PDB file of C-alpha atoms and ligand atoms in Angstrom:
ATOM      1  CA  MET L   1       0.000   0.000   0.000  1.00 88.00           C
ATOM      2  CA  ARG L   2       1.451   3.349  -0.972  1.00 96.00           C
ATOM      3  CA  LYS L   3       1.879   6.012   1.658  1.00 96.00           C
ATOM      4  CA  LYS L   4      -0.216   9.144   1.978  1.00 97.00           C
ATOM      5  CA  ILE L   5       2.259  11.986   2.311  1.00 98.00           C
ATOM      6  CA  VAL L   6       2.048  15.690   3.049  1.00 98.00           C
ATOM      7  CA  ALA L   7       5.446  17.389   2.753  1.00 98.00           C
ATOM      8  CA  GLY L   8       6.092  21.029   3.577  1.00 98.00           C
ATOM      9  CA  ASN L   9       8.673  22.846   1.479  1.00 98.00           C
ATOM     10  CA  TRP L  10       9.695  25.900   3.449  1.00 98.00           C
ATOM     11  CA  LYS L  11      11.899  27.156   0.601  1.00 98.00           C
ATOM     12  CA  MET L  12      14.135  30.076   1.634  1.00 98.00           C
ATOM     13  CA  ASN L  13      11.870  31.230   4.440  1.00 98.00           C
ATOM     14  CA  ARG L  14      12.161  31.497   8.229  1.00 98.00           C
ATOM     15  CA  LYS L  15      15.225  32.356  10.264  1.00 98.00           C
ATOM     16  CA  LEU L  16      16.576  29.501  12.363  1.00 98.00           C
ATOM     17  CA  GLN L  17      14.712  30.518  15.529  1.00 98.00           C
ATOM     18  CA  GLU L  18      11.455  30.952  13.574  1.00 98.00           C
ATOM     19  CA  GLY L  19      11.929  27.588  11.909  1.00 98.00           C
ATOM     20  CA  ILE L  20      12.430  25.923  15.267  1.00 98.00           C
ATOM     21  CA  GLU L  21       9.191  27.503  16.503  1.00 98.00           C
ATOM     22  CA  LEU L  22       7.284  26.375  13.414  1.00 98.00           C
ATOM     23  CA  ALA L  23       8.628  22.831  13.728  1.00 98.00           C
ATOM     24  CA  ARG L  24       7.722  22.758  17.409  1.00 98.00           C
ATOM     25  CA  THR L  25       4.144  23.816  16.662  1.00 98.00           C
ATOM     26  CA  VAL L  26       3.743  21.248  13.900  1.00 98.00           C
ATOM     27  CA  ASN L  27       5.235  18.565  16.146  1.00 98.00           C
ATOM     28  CA  GLU L  28       2.658  19.375  18.852  1.00 96.00           C
ATOM     29  CA  LYS L  29      -0.214  19.172  16.378  1.00 95.00           C
ATOM     30  CA  VAL L  30       0.729  15.951  14.613  1.00 95.00           C
ATOM     31  CA  SER L  31      -0.993  13.008  16.202  1.00 86.00           C
ATOM     32  CA  GLY L  32      -3.491  10.349  15.358  1.00 83.00           C
ATOM     33  CA  THR L  33      -2.975  10.564  11.608  1.00 87.00           C
ATOM     34  CA  ASP L  34      -1.923   7.844   9.194  1.00 93.00           C
ATOM     35  CA  VAL L  35      -0.424  10.466   6.894  1.00 97.00           C
ATOM     36  CA  THR L  36       3.374  10.657   6.646  1.00 98.00           C
ATOM     37  CA  VAL L  37       4.235  14.287   7.376  1.00 98.00           C
ATOM     38  CA  ILE L  38       7.573  15.697   6.239  1.00 98.00           C
ATOM     39  CA  LEU L  39       9.167  19.065   6.950  1.00 98.00           C
ATOM     40  CA  CYS L  40      11.670  20.075   4.259  1.00 99.00           C
ATOM     41  CA  THR L  41      13.643  22.854   5.870  1.00 98.00           C
ATOM     42  CA  PRO L  42      16.624  24.948   4.812  1.00 98.00           C
ATOM     43  CA  PHE L  43      19.917  23.119   5.360  1.00 98.00           C
ATOM     44  CA  ILE L  44      20.979  25.066   8.409  1.00 98.00           C
ATOM     45  CA  HIS L  45      17.712  24.250  10.188  1.00 98.00           C
ATOM     46  CA  LEU L  46      17.974  20.500   9.740  1.00 98.00           C
ATOM     47  CA  SER L  47      19.867  19.382  12.822  1.00 98.00           C
ATOM     48  CA  GLU L  48      18.002  21.743  15.169  1.00 98.00           C
ATOM     49  CA  VAL L  49      14.600  20.742  13.814  1.00 98.00           C
ATOM     50  CA  LYS L  50      15.623  17.093  14.082  1.00 98.00           C
ATOM     51  CA  LYS L  51      15.954  17.518  17.867  1.00 98.00           C
ATOM     52  CA  ILE L  52      12.331  18.658  18.065  1.00 98.00           C
ATOM     53  CA  LEU L  53      10.508  16.123  15.911  1.00 97.00           C
ATOM     54  CA  ASN L  54       9.434  13.163  18.017  1.00 96.00           C
ATOM     55  CA  ARG L  55       6.035  12.140  16.660  1.00 96.00           C
ATOM     56  CA  ASP L  56       5.379   8.895  14.830  1.00 94.00           C
ATOM     57  CA  GLY L  57       5.036   9.587  11.141  1.00 96.00           C
ATOM     58  CA  LEU L  58       6.755  12.997  11.271  1.00 97.00           C
ATOM     59  CA  PHE L  59       9.998  13.199   9.279  1.00 98.00           C
ATOM     60  CA  LEU L  60      12.678  15.657   8.269  1.00 98.00           C
ATOM     61  CA  GLY L  61      13.721  16.463   4.711  1.00 99.00           C
ATOM     62  CA  ALA L  62      16.049  18.778   2.797  1.00 99.00           C
ATOM     63  CA  GLN L  63      15.132  20.784  -0.297  1.00 98.00           C
ATOM     64  CA  ASN L  64      18.125  19.904  -2.433  1.00 98.00           C
ATOM     65  CA  CYS L  65      21.444  18.065  -2.336  1.00 98.00           C
ATOM     66  CA  ALA L  66      24.711  18.261  -4.246  1.00 98.00           C
ATOM     67  CA  SER L  67      25.205  16.309  -7.448  1.00 98.00           C
ATOM     68  CA  GLU L  68      28.688  15.283  -6.339  1.00 98.00           C
ATOM     69  CA  GLU L  69      29.658  13.046  -3.483  1.00 98.00           C
ATOM     70  CA  SER L  70      32.157  15.238  -1.586  1.00 98.00           C
ATOM     71  CA  GLY L  71      35.169  17.451  -2.030  1.00 98.00           C
ATOM     72  CA  ALA L  72      35.993  20.851  -3.504  1.00 98.00           C
ATOM     73  CA  TYR L  73      32.487  22.127  -4.282  1.00 98.00           C
ATOM     74  CA  THR L  74      32.295  25.381  -2.340  1.00 98.00           C
ATOM     75  CA  GLY L  75      28.861  26.091  -0.956  1.00 98.00           C
ATOM     76  CA  GLU L  76      27.357  22.690  -1.722  1.00 98.00           C
ATOM     77  CA  VAL L  77      25.778  20.279   0.771  1.00 98.00           C
ATOM     78  CA  SER L  78      26.103  16.568   0.126  1.00 98.00           C
ATOM     79  CA  ALA L  79      23.485  13.862   0.514  1.00 98.00           C
ATOM     80  CA  GLU L  80      25.736  12.246   3.110  1.00 98.00           C
ATOM     81  CA  MET L  81      25.780  15.456   5.187  1.00 98.00           C
ATOM     82  CA  ILE L  82      22.004  15.759   4.957  1.00 98.00           C
ATOM     83  CA  LYS L  83      21.609  12.209   6.157  1.00 98.00           C
ATOM     84  CA  SER L  84      24.032  12.832   9.023  1.00 98.00           C
ATOM     85  CA  ALA L  85      21.904  15.812  10.120  1.00 98.00           C
ATOM     86  CA  GLY L  86      18.970  13.465  10.632  1.00 98.00           C
ATOM     87  CA  ALA L  87      16.929  13.891   7.454  1.00 98.00           C
ATOM     88  CA  SER L  88      15.092  11.022   5.802  1.00 98.00           C
ATOM     89  CA  TYR L  89      13.910  12.739   2.608  1.00 99.00           C
ATOM     90  CA  VAL L  90      15.263  15.190   0.059  1.00 99.00           C
ATOM     91  CA  ILE L  91      13.448  17.146  -2.639  1.00 98.00           C
ATOM     92  CA  VAL L  92      15.182  16.758  -6.013  1.00 98.00           C
ATOM     93  CA  GLY L  93      14.408  18.717  -9.157  1.00 98.00           C
ATOM     94  CA  HIS L  94      12.029  21.321  -7.826  1.00 98.00           C
ATOM     95  CA  SER L  95      11.082  23.659 -10.691  1.00 98.00           C
ATOM     96  CA  GLU L  96      12.839  26.537  -8.927  1.00 98.00           C
ATOM     97  CA  ARG L  97      16.060  24.518  -8.981  1.00 98.00           C
ATOM     98  CA  ARG L  98      15.495  23.539 -12.608  1.00 98.00           C
ATOM     99  CA  SER L  99      14.856  27.078 -13.793  1.00 97.00           C
ATOM    100  CA  TYR L 100      16.879  29.421 -11.521  1.00 98.00           C
ATOM    101  CA  TYR L 101      19.884  27.131 -11.081  1.00 98.00           C
ATOM    102  CA  ASN L 102      19.778  25.413 -14.464  1.00 98.00           C
ATOM    103  CA  GLU L 103      19.581  21.913 -13.036  1.00 98.00           C
ATOM    104  CA  ASP L 104      19.194  19.563 -15.959  1.00 98.00           C
ATOM    105  CA  ASP L 105      18.027  15.975 -16.181  1.00 97.00           C
ATOM    106  CA  LEU L 106      21.528  14.521 -15.922  1.00 97.00           C
ATOM    107  CA  THR L 107      22.351  16.544 -12.807  1.00 98.00           C
ATOM    108  CA  LEU L 108      19.065  15.536 -11.214  1.00 98.00           C
ATOM    109  CA  ASN L 109      19.682  11.895 -12.031  1.00 98.00           C
ATOM    110  CA  LYS L 110      23.020  12.122 -10.217  1.00 98.00           C
ATOM    111  CA  LYS L 111      21.350  13.752  -7.214  1.00 98.00           C
ATOM    112  CA  VAL L 112      18.706  11.028  -7.061  1.00 98.00           C
ATOM    113  CA  LYS L 113      21.378   8.334  -7.057  1.00 98.00           C
ATOM    114  CA  LEU L 114      23.443  10.029  -4.355  1.00 98.00           C
ATOM    115  CA  ALA L 115      20.334  10.499  -2.233  1.00 98.00           C
ATOM    116  CA  LEU L 116      19.477   6.808  -2.525  1.00 98.00           C
ATOM    117  CA  LYS L 117      23.060   5.766  -1.854  1.00 98.00           C
ATOM    118  CA  ASN L 118      22.901   7.726   1.390  1.00 98.00           C
ATOM    119  CA  ASP L 119      19.586   6.230   2.393  1.00 98.00           C
ATOM    120  CA  LEU L 120      17.555   9.360   1.715  1.00 98.00           C
ATOM    121  CA  ILE L 121      14.198   9.099  -0.053  1.00 98.00           C
ATOM    122  CA  PRO L 122      14.118  11.456  -3.042  1.00 98.00           C
ATOM    123  CA  ILE L 123      10.943  13.460  -3.609  1.00 99.00           C
ATOM    124  CA  PHE L 124      11.414  13.875  -7.339  1.00 98.00           C
ATOM    125  CA  CYS L 125       9.595  16.890  -8.813  1.00 98.00           C
ATOM    126  CA  CYS L 126       8.283  17.240 -12.324  1.00 98.00           C
ATOM    127  CA  GLY L 127       5.896  19.626 -14.036  1.00 98.00           C
ATOM    128  CA  GLU L 128       5.299  21.775 -17.063  1.00 97.00           C
ATOM    129  CA  VAL L 129       5.270  25.548 -17.518  1.00 97.00           C
ATOM    130  CA  LEU L 130       2.150  27.306 -18.768  1.00 96.00           C
ATOM    131  CA  GLU L 131       3.348  27.648 -22.377  1.00 97.00           C
ATOM    132  CA  GLU L 132       3.945  23.911 -22.530  1.00 97.00           C
ATOM    133  CA  ARG L 133       0.431  23.200 -21.277  1.00 96.00           C
ATOM    134  CA  LYS L 134      -1.068  25.676 -23.714  1.00 96.00           C
ATOM    135  CA  ALA L 135       0.850  23.970 -26.523  1.00 97.00           C
ATOM    136  CA  LYS L 136      -0.497  20.620 -25.237  1.00 96.00           C
ATOM    137  CA  LYS L 137       3.045  19.445 -24.551  1.00 97.00           C
ATOM    138  CA  HIS L 138       2.560  18.977 -20.810  1.00 97.00           C
ATOM    139  CA  LEU L 139       2.256  15.223 -20.945  1.00 96.00           C
ATOM    140  CA  SER L 140       5.405  14.734 -22.983  1.00 97.00           C
ATOM    141  CA  VAL L 141       7.354  17.246 -20.862  1.00 98.00           C
ATOM    142  CA  VAL L 142       6.535  15.435 -17.635  1.00 98.00           C
ATOM    143  CA  LYS L 143       7.121  12.028 -19.189  1.00 98.00           C
ATOM    144  CA  ASN L 144      10.533  13.154 -20.386  1.00 98.00           C
ATOM    145  CA  GLN L 145      11.511  14.563 -16.989  1.00 98.00           C
ATOM    146  CA  ILE L 146      10.607  11.296 -15.277  1.00 98.00           C
ATOM    147  CA  GLU L 147      12.254   9.063 -17.868  1.00 98.00           C
ATOM    148  CA  LYS L 148      15.510  11.035 -17.895  1.00 98.00           C
ATOM    149  CA  GLY L 149      15.608  11.601 -14.153  1.00 98.00           C
ATOM    150  CA  LEU L 150      14.593   8.190 -12.900  1.00 98.00           C
ATOM    151  CA  PHE L 151      14.176   5.423 -15.414  1.00 98.00           C
ATOM    152  CA  ASP L 152      17.697   4.029 -15.300  1.00 98.00           C
ATOM    153  CA  LEU L 153      17.138   3.092 -11.652  1.00 98.00           C
ATOM    154  CA  PRO L 154      16.775  -0.609 -10.930  1.00 98.00           C
ATOM    155  CA  ASP L 155      13.492  -1.781  -9.368  1.00 97.00           C
ATOM    156  CA  ARG L 156      14.932  -2.016  -5.856  1.00 97.00           C
ATOM    157  CA  ASP L 157      15.898   1.685  -5.995  1.00 97.00           C
ATOM    158  CA  PHE L 158      12.847   2.947  -7.818  1.00 98.00           C
ATOM    159  CA  ASN L 159      10.528   1.569  -5.194  1.00 94.00           C
ATOM    160  CA  ARG L 160      11.940   4.088  -2.707  1.00 97.00           C
ATOM    161  CA  ILE L 161      11.114   7.109  -4.902  1.00 98.00           C
ATOM    162  CA  VAL L 162       8.336   9.599  -4.213  1.00 98.00           C
ATOM    163  CA  ILE L 163       7.153  11.677  -7.180  1.00 98.00           C
ATOM    164  CA  ALA L 164       5.700  15.178  -6.926  1.00 98.00           C
ATOM    165  CA  TYR L 165       3.792  16.572  -9.891  1.00 98.00           C
ATOM    166  CA  GLU L 166       3.946  20.346  -9.663  1.00 98.00           C
ATOM    167  CA  PRO L 167       2.622  22.312 -12.615  1.00 97.00           C
ATOM    168  CA  VAL L 168       4.905  25.352 -12.616  1.00 96.00           C
ATOM    169  CA  TRP L 169       1.998  27.696 -13.378  1.00 96.00           C
ATOM    170  CA  ALA L 170       0.377  26.640 -10.105  1.00 96.00           C
ATOM    171  CA  ILE L 171       3.402  27.127  -7.836  1.00 94.00           C
ATOM    172  CA  GLY L 172       3.037  30.135  -5.590  1.00 93.00           C
ATOM    173  CA  THR L 173       0.474  31.688  -7.919  1.00 94.00           C
ATOM    174  CA  GLY L 174      -2.770  30.887  -6.141  1.00 92.00           C
ATOM    175  CA  VAL L 175      -3.915  29.176  -9.342  1.00 93.00           C
ATOM    176  CA  VAL L 176      -4.381  25.566  -8.323  1.00 93.00           C
ATOM    177  CA  ALA L 177      -4.743  22.782 -10.877  1.00 94.00           C
ATOM    178  CA  THR L 178      -8.288  21.501 -11.043  1.00 96.00           C
ATOM    179  CA  SER L 179      -8.930  18.171  -9.481  1.00 96.00           C
ATOM    180  CA  GLY L 180      -9.408  16.774 -13.000  1.00 97.00           C
ATOM    181  CA  GLN L 181      -6.123  18.189 -14.282  1.00 97.00           C
ATOM    182  CA  ALA L 182      -4.259  16.727 -11.299  1.00 97.00           C
ATOM    183  CA  GLN L 183      -5.847  13.290 -11.624  1.00 98.00           C
ATOM    184  CA  GLU L 184      -5.258  13.201 -15.380  1.00 97.00           C
ATOM    185  CA  MET L 185      -1.533  13.823 -14.977  1.00 98.00           C
ATOM    186  CA  HIS L 186      -1.144  11.557 -11.948  1.00 98.00           C
ATOM    187  CA  LYS L 187      -2.821   8.702 -13.813  1.00 98.00           C
ATOM    188  CA  ILE L 188      -0.529   9.245 -16.794  1.00 98.00           C
ATOM    189  CA  ILE L 189       2.482   9.203 -14.494  1.00 98.00           C
ATOM    190  CA  ARG L 190       1.280   5.996 -12.850  1.00 98.00           C
ATOM    191  CA  ASP L 191       0.695   4.357 -16.236  1.00 98.00           C
ATOM    192  CA  LEU L 192       4.208   5.368 -17.225  1.00 98.00           C
ATOM    193  CA  LEU L 193       5.542   3.702 -14.082  1.00 98.00           C
ATOM    194  CA  VAL L 194       3.525   0.570 -14.867  1.00 98.00           C
ATOM    195  CA  SER L 195       5.103   0.393 -18.321  1.00 98.00           C
ATOM    196  CA  ARG L 196       8.645   0.662 -16.936  1.00 98.00           C
ATOM    197  CA  TYR L 197       8.474  -1.000 -13.500  1.00 98.00           C
ATOM    198  CA  GLY L 198       5.292  -3.044 -13.511  1.00 98.00           C
ATOM    199  CA  LYS L 199       2.003  -2.689 -11.716  1.00 98.00           C
ATOM    200  CA  GLU L 200       3.149  -3.609  -8.242  1.00 97.00           C
ATOM    201  CA  ILE L 201       5.877  -0.965  -7.990  1.00 98.00           C
ATOM    202  CA  ALA L 202       3.695   1.636  -9.738  1.00 98.00           C
ATOM    203  CA  ASP L 203       0.872   0.977  -7.288  1.00 98.00           C
ATOM    204  CA  ASP L 204       3.251   1.376  -4.363  1.00 98.00           C
ATOM    205  CA  THR L 205       4.680   4.713  -5.523  1.00 98.00           C
ATOM    206  CA  SER L 206       3.267   7.829  -3.872  1.00 98.00           C
ATOM    207  CA  ILE L 207       2.575  10.630  -6.341  1.00 98.00           C
ATOM    208  CA  LEU L 208       2.083  14.013  -4.678  1.00 98.00           C
ATOM    209  CA  TYR L 209       0.482  17.119  -6.110  1.00 98.00           C
ATOM    210  CA  GLY L 210       2.089  20.528  -5.554  1.00 98.00           C
ATOM    211  CA  GLY L 211       1.101  24.071  -6.487  1.00 97.00           C
ATOM    212  CA  SER L 212      -1.105  26.414  -4.447  1.00 96.00           C
ATOM    213  CA  CYS L 213      -2.457  23.559  -2.353  1.00 97.00           C
ATOM    214  CA  LYS L 214      -4.376  24.879   0.667  1.00 97.00           C
ATOM    215  CA  PRO L 215      -6.714  23.527   3.344  1.00 97.00           C
ATOM    216  CA  SER L 216      -9.640  24.720   1.209  1.00 96.00           C
ATOM    217  CA  ASN L 217      -8.712  22.745  -1.915  1.00 97.00           C
ATOM    218  CA  ALA L 218      -6.705  19.825  -0.513  1.00 97.00           C
ATOM    219  CA  ARG L 219      -9.692  17.595   0.186  1.00 97.00           C
ATOM    220  CA  GLU L 220     -10.885  17.659  -3.411  1.00 97.00           C
ATOM    221  CA  LEU L 221      -7.382  17.101  -4.793  1.00 97.00           C
ATOM    222  CA  PHE L 222      -6.617  14.249  -2.393  1.00 97.00           C
ATOM    223  CA  ALA L 223      -9.922  12.545  -3.161  1.00 97.00           C
ATOM    224  CA  ASN L 224      -8.520  11.515  -6.549  1.00 98.00           C
ATOM    225  CA  PRO L 225      -7.432   7.884  -6.759  1.00 98.00           C
ATOM    226  CA  ASP L 226      -3.945   8.719  -8.044  1.00 98.00           C
ATOM    227  CA  VAL L 227      -3.232  11.760  -5.849  1.00 98.00           C
ATOM    228  CA  ASP L 228      -1.426  10.447  -2.784  1.00 98.00           C
ATOM    229  CA  GLY L 229      -0.779  13.715  -1.019  1.00 98.00           C
ATOM    230  CA  GLY L 230       0.828  17.073  -1.493  1.00 98.00           C
ATOM    231  CA  LEU L 231       4.051  19.036  -1.600  1.00 98.00           C
ATOM    232  CA  ILE L 232       3.157  22.285   0.078  1.00 98.00           C
ATOM    233  CA  GLY L 233       5.036  25.566  -0.231  1.00 98.00           C
ATOM    234  CA  GLY L 234       3.355  28.734   1.059  1.00 97.00           C
ATOM    235  CA  ALA L 235       0.781  26.977   3.229  1.00 98.00           C
ATOM    236  CA  SER L 236       3.491  24.978   5.018  1.00 98.00           C
ATOM    237  CA  LEU L 237       4.773  28.167   6.660  1.00 98.00           C
ATOM    238  CA  ASN L 238       1.688  28.357   8.848  1.00 98.00           C
ATOM    239  CA  ALA L 239       1.195  25.388  11.162  1.00 98.00           C
ATOM    240  CA  ASP L 240      -2.621  25.639  11.150  1.00 97.00           C
ATOM    241  CA  ASP L 241      -2.818  25.745   7.356  1.00 98.00           C
ATOM    242  CA  PHE L 242      -0.301  22.945   7.015  1.00 98.00           C
ATOM    243  CA  MET L 243      -2.135  20.730   9.504  1.00 97.00           C
ATOM    244  CA  GLY L 244      -5.417  21.618   7.786  1.00 97.00           C
ATOM    245  CA  ILE L 245      -3.984  20.045   4.653  1.00 97.00           C
ATOM    246  CA  VAL L 246      -2.757  16.980   6.566  1.00 97.00           C
ATOM    247  CA  HIS L 247      -6.250  16.536   8.005  1.00 95.00           C
ATOM    248  CA  ALA L 248      -7.841  16.928   4.566  1.00 92.00           C
ATOM    249  CA  PHE L 249      -7.207  13.223   3.974  1.00 83.00           C
TER     250      PHE L 249
HETATM  251  P1  PGA R   1       3.130  26.527  -3.263  1.00 88.38           P
HETATM  252  O1  PGA R   1       4.530  25.807  -3.620  1.00 88.38           O
HETATM  253  O2  PGA R   1       2.362  25.579  -2.382  1.00 88.38           O
HETATM  254  O3  PGA R   1       3.534  27.775  -2.542  1.00 88.38           O
HETATM  255  O4  PGA R   1       2.448  26.792  -4.554  1.00 88.38           O
HETATM  256  C1  PGA R   1       4.591  24.426  -3.848  1.00 88.38           C
HETATM  257  C2  PGA R   1       6.008  24.018  -4.118  1.00 88.38           C
HETATM  258  O5  PGA R   1       6.729  24.791  -4.765  1.00 88.38           O
HETATM  259  O6  PGA R   1       6.462  22.945  -3.695  1.00 88.38           O
END
């Protein structure tokens, strides 16, 4: 049975002390849910937030990792370091990384492999920009991102991957995908996984939706058979909103 997951992506928000407060509030509110809840914090928050999280089903994640293992890469943070700080998950290939930092498919594939090697679960992001959707290229864009980023993984590695479909036009814009648009893409992604890895692994893979997800729209999105949760940006910065989304399941 695939997991239901709600992951918060704090992005570059909250000073350390504020992040600790936010984590503490979320930690207090998480209980009695079968949803896996993940806080993806800035790097420097990881080890402090780790000390706070003590609820079953509540995990720590990073938002990125280096594409190299270790060494002379000034400013980078390796998957091994992230693991040593207590994280269990790492977001790879968020559209902001793809567009602002020019992360291409090959780089992301290397990051995924290093994450897995260091026992981190990659939350692999994919999604089209508005022009691509308007040109009806969204399906092929997402398919290509997944194939190039993930499809050389053997079965035993792929079954640890979480996928997040995030239409770029919905991220931080307040324009959420309709429930139908989300389900259509999630079903296509799952069918793609069936064709490469078989039904069992595809059925076990959690596919999250991301982009302007809020307590008010989460229930409808999560009601879809192929939407297994959400990757939450803005609404994860407020503990009540974030928990509202967790409880939408
Ligand atoms: P948003 O961001 O919820 O603020 O739209 C989602 C994301 O970028 O992961």
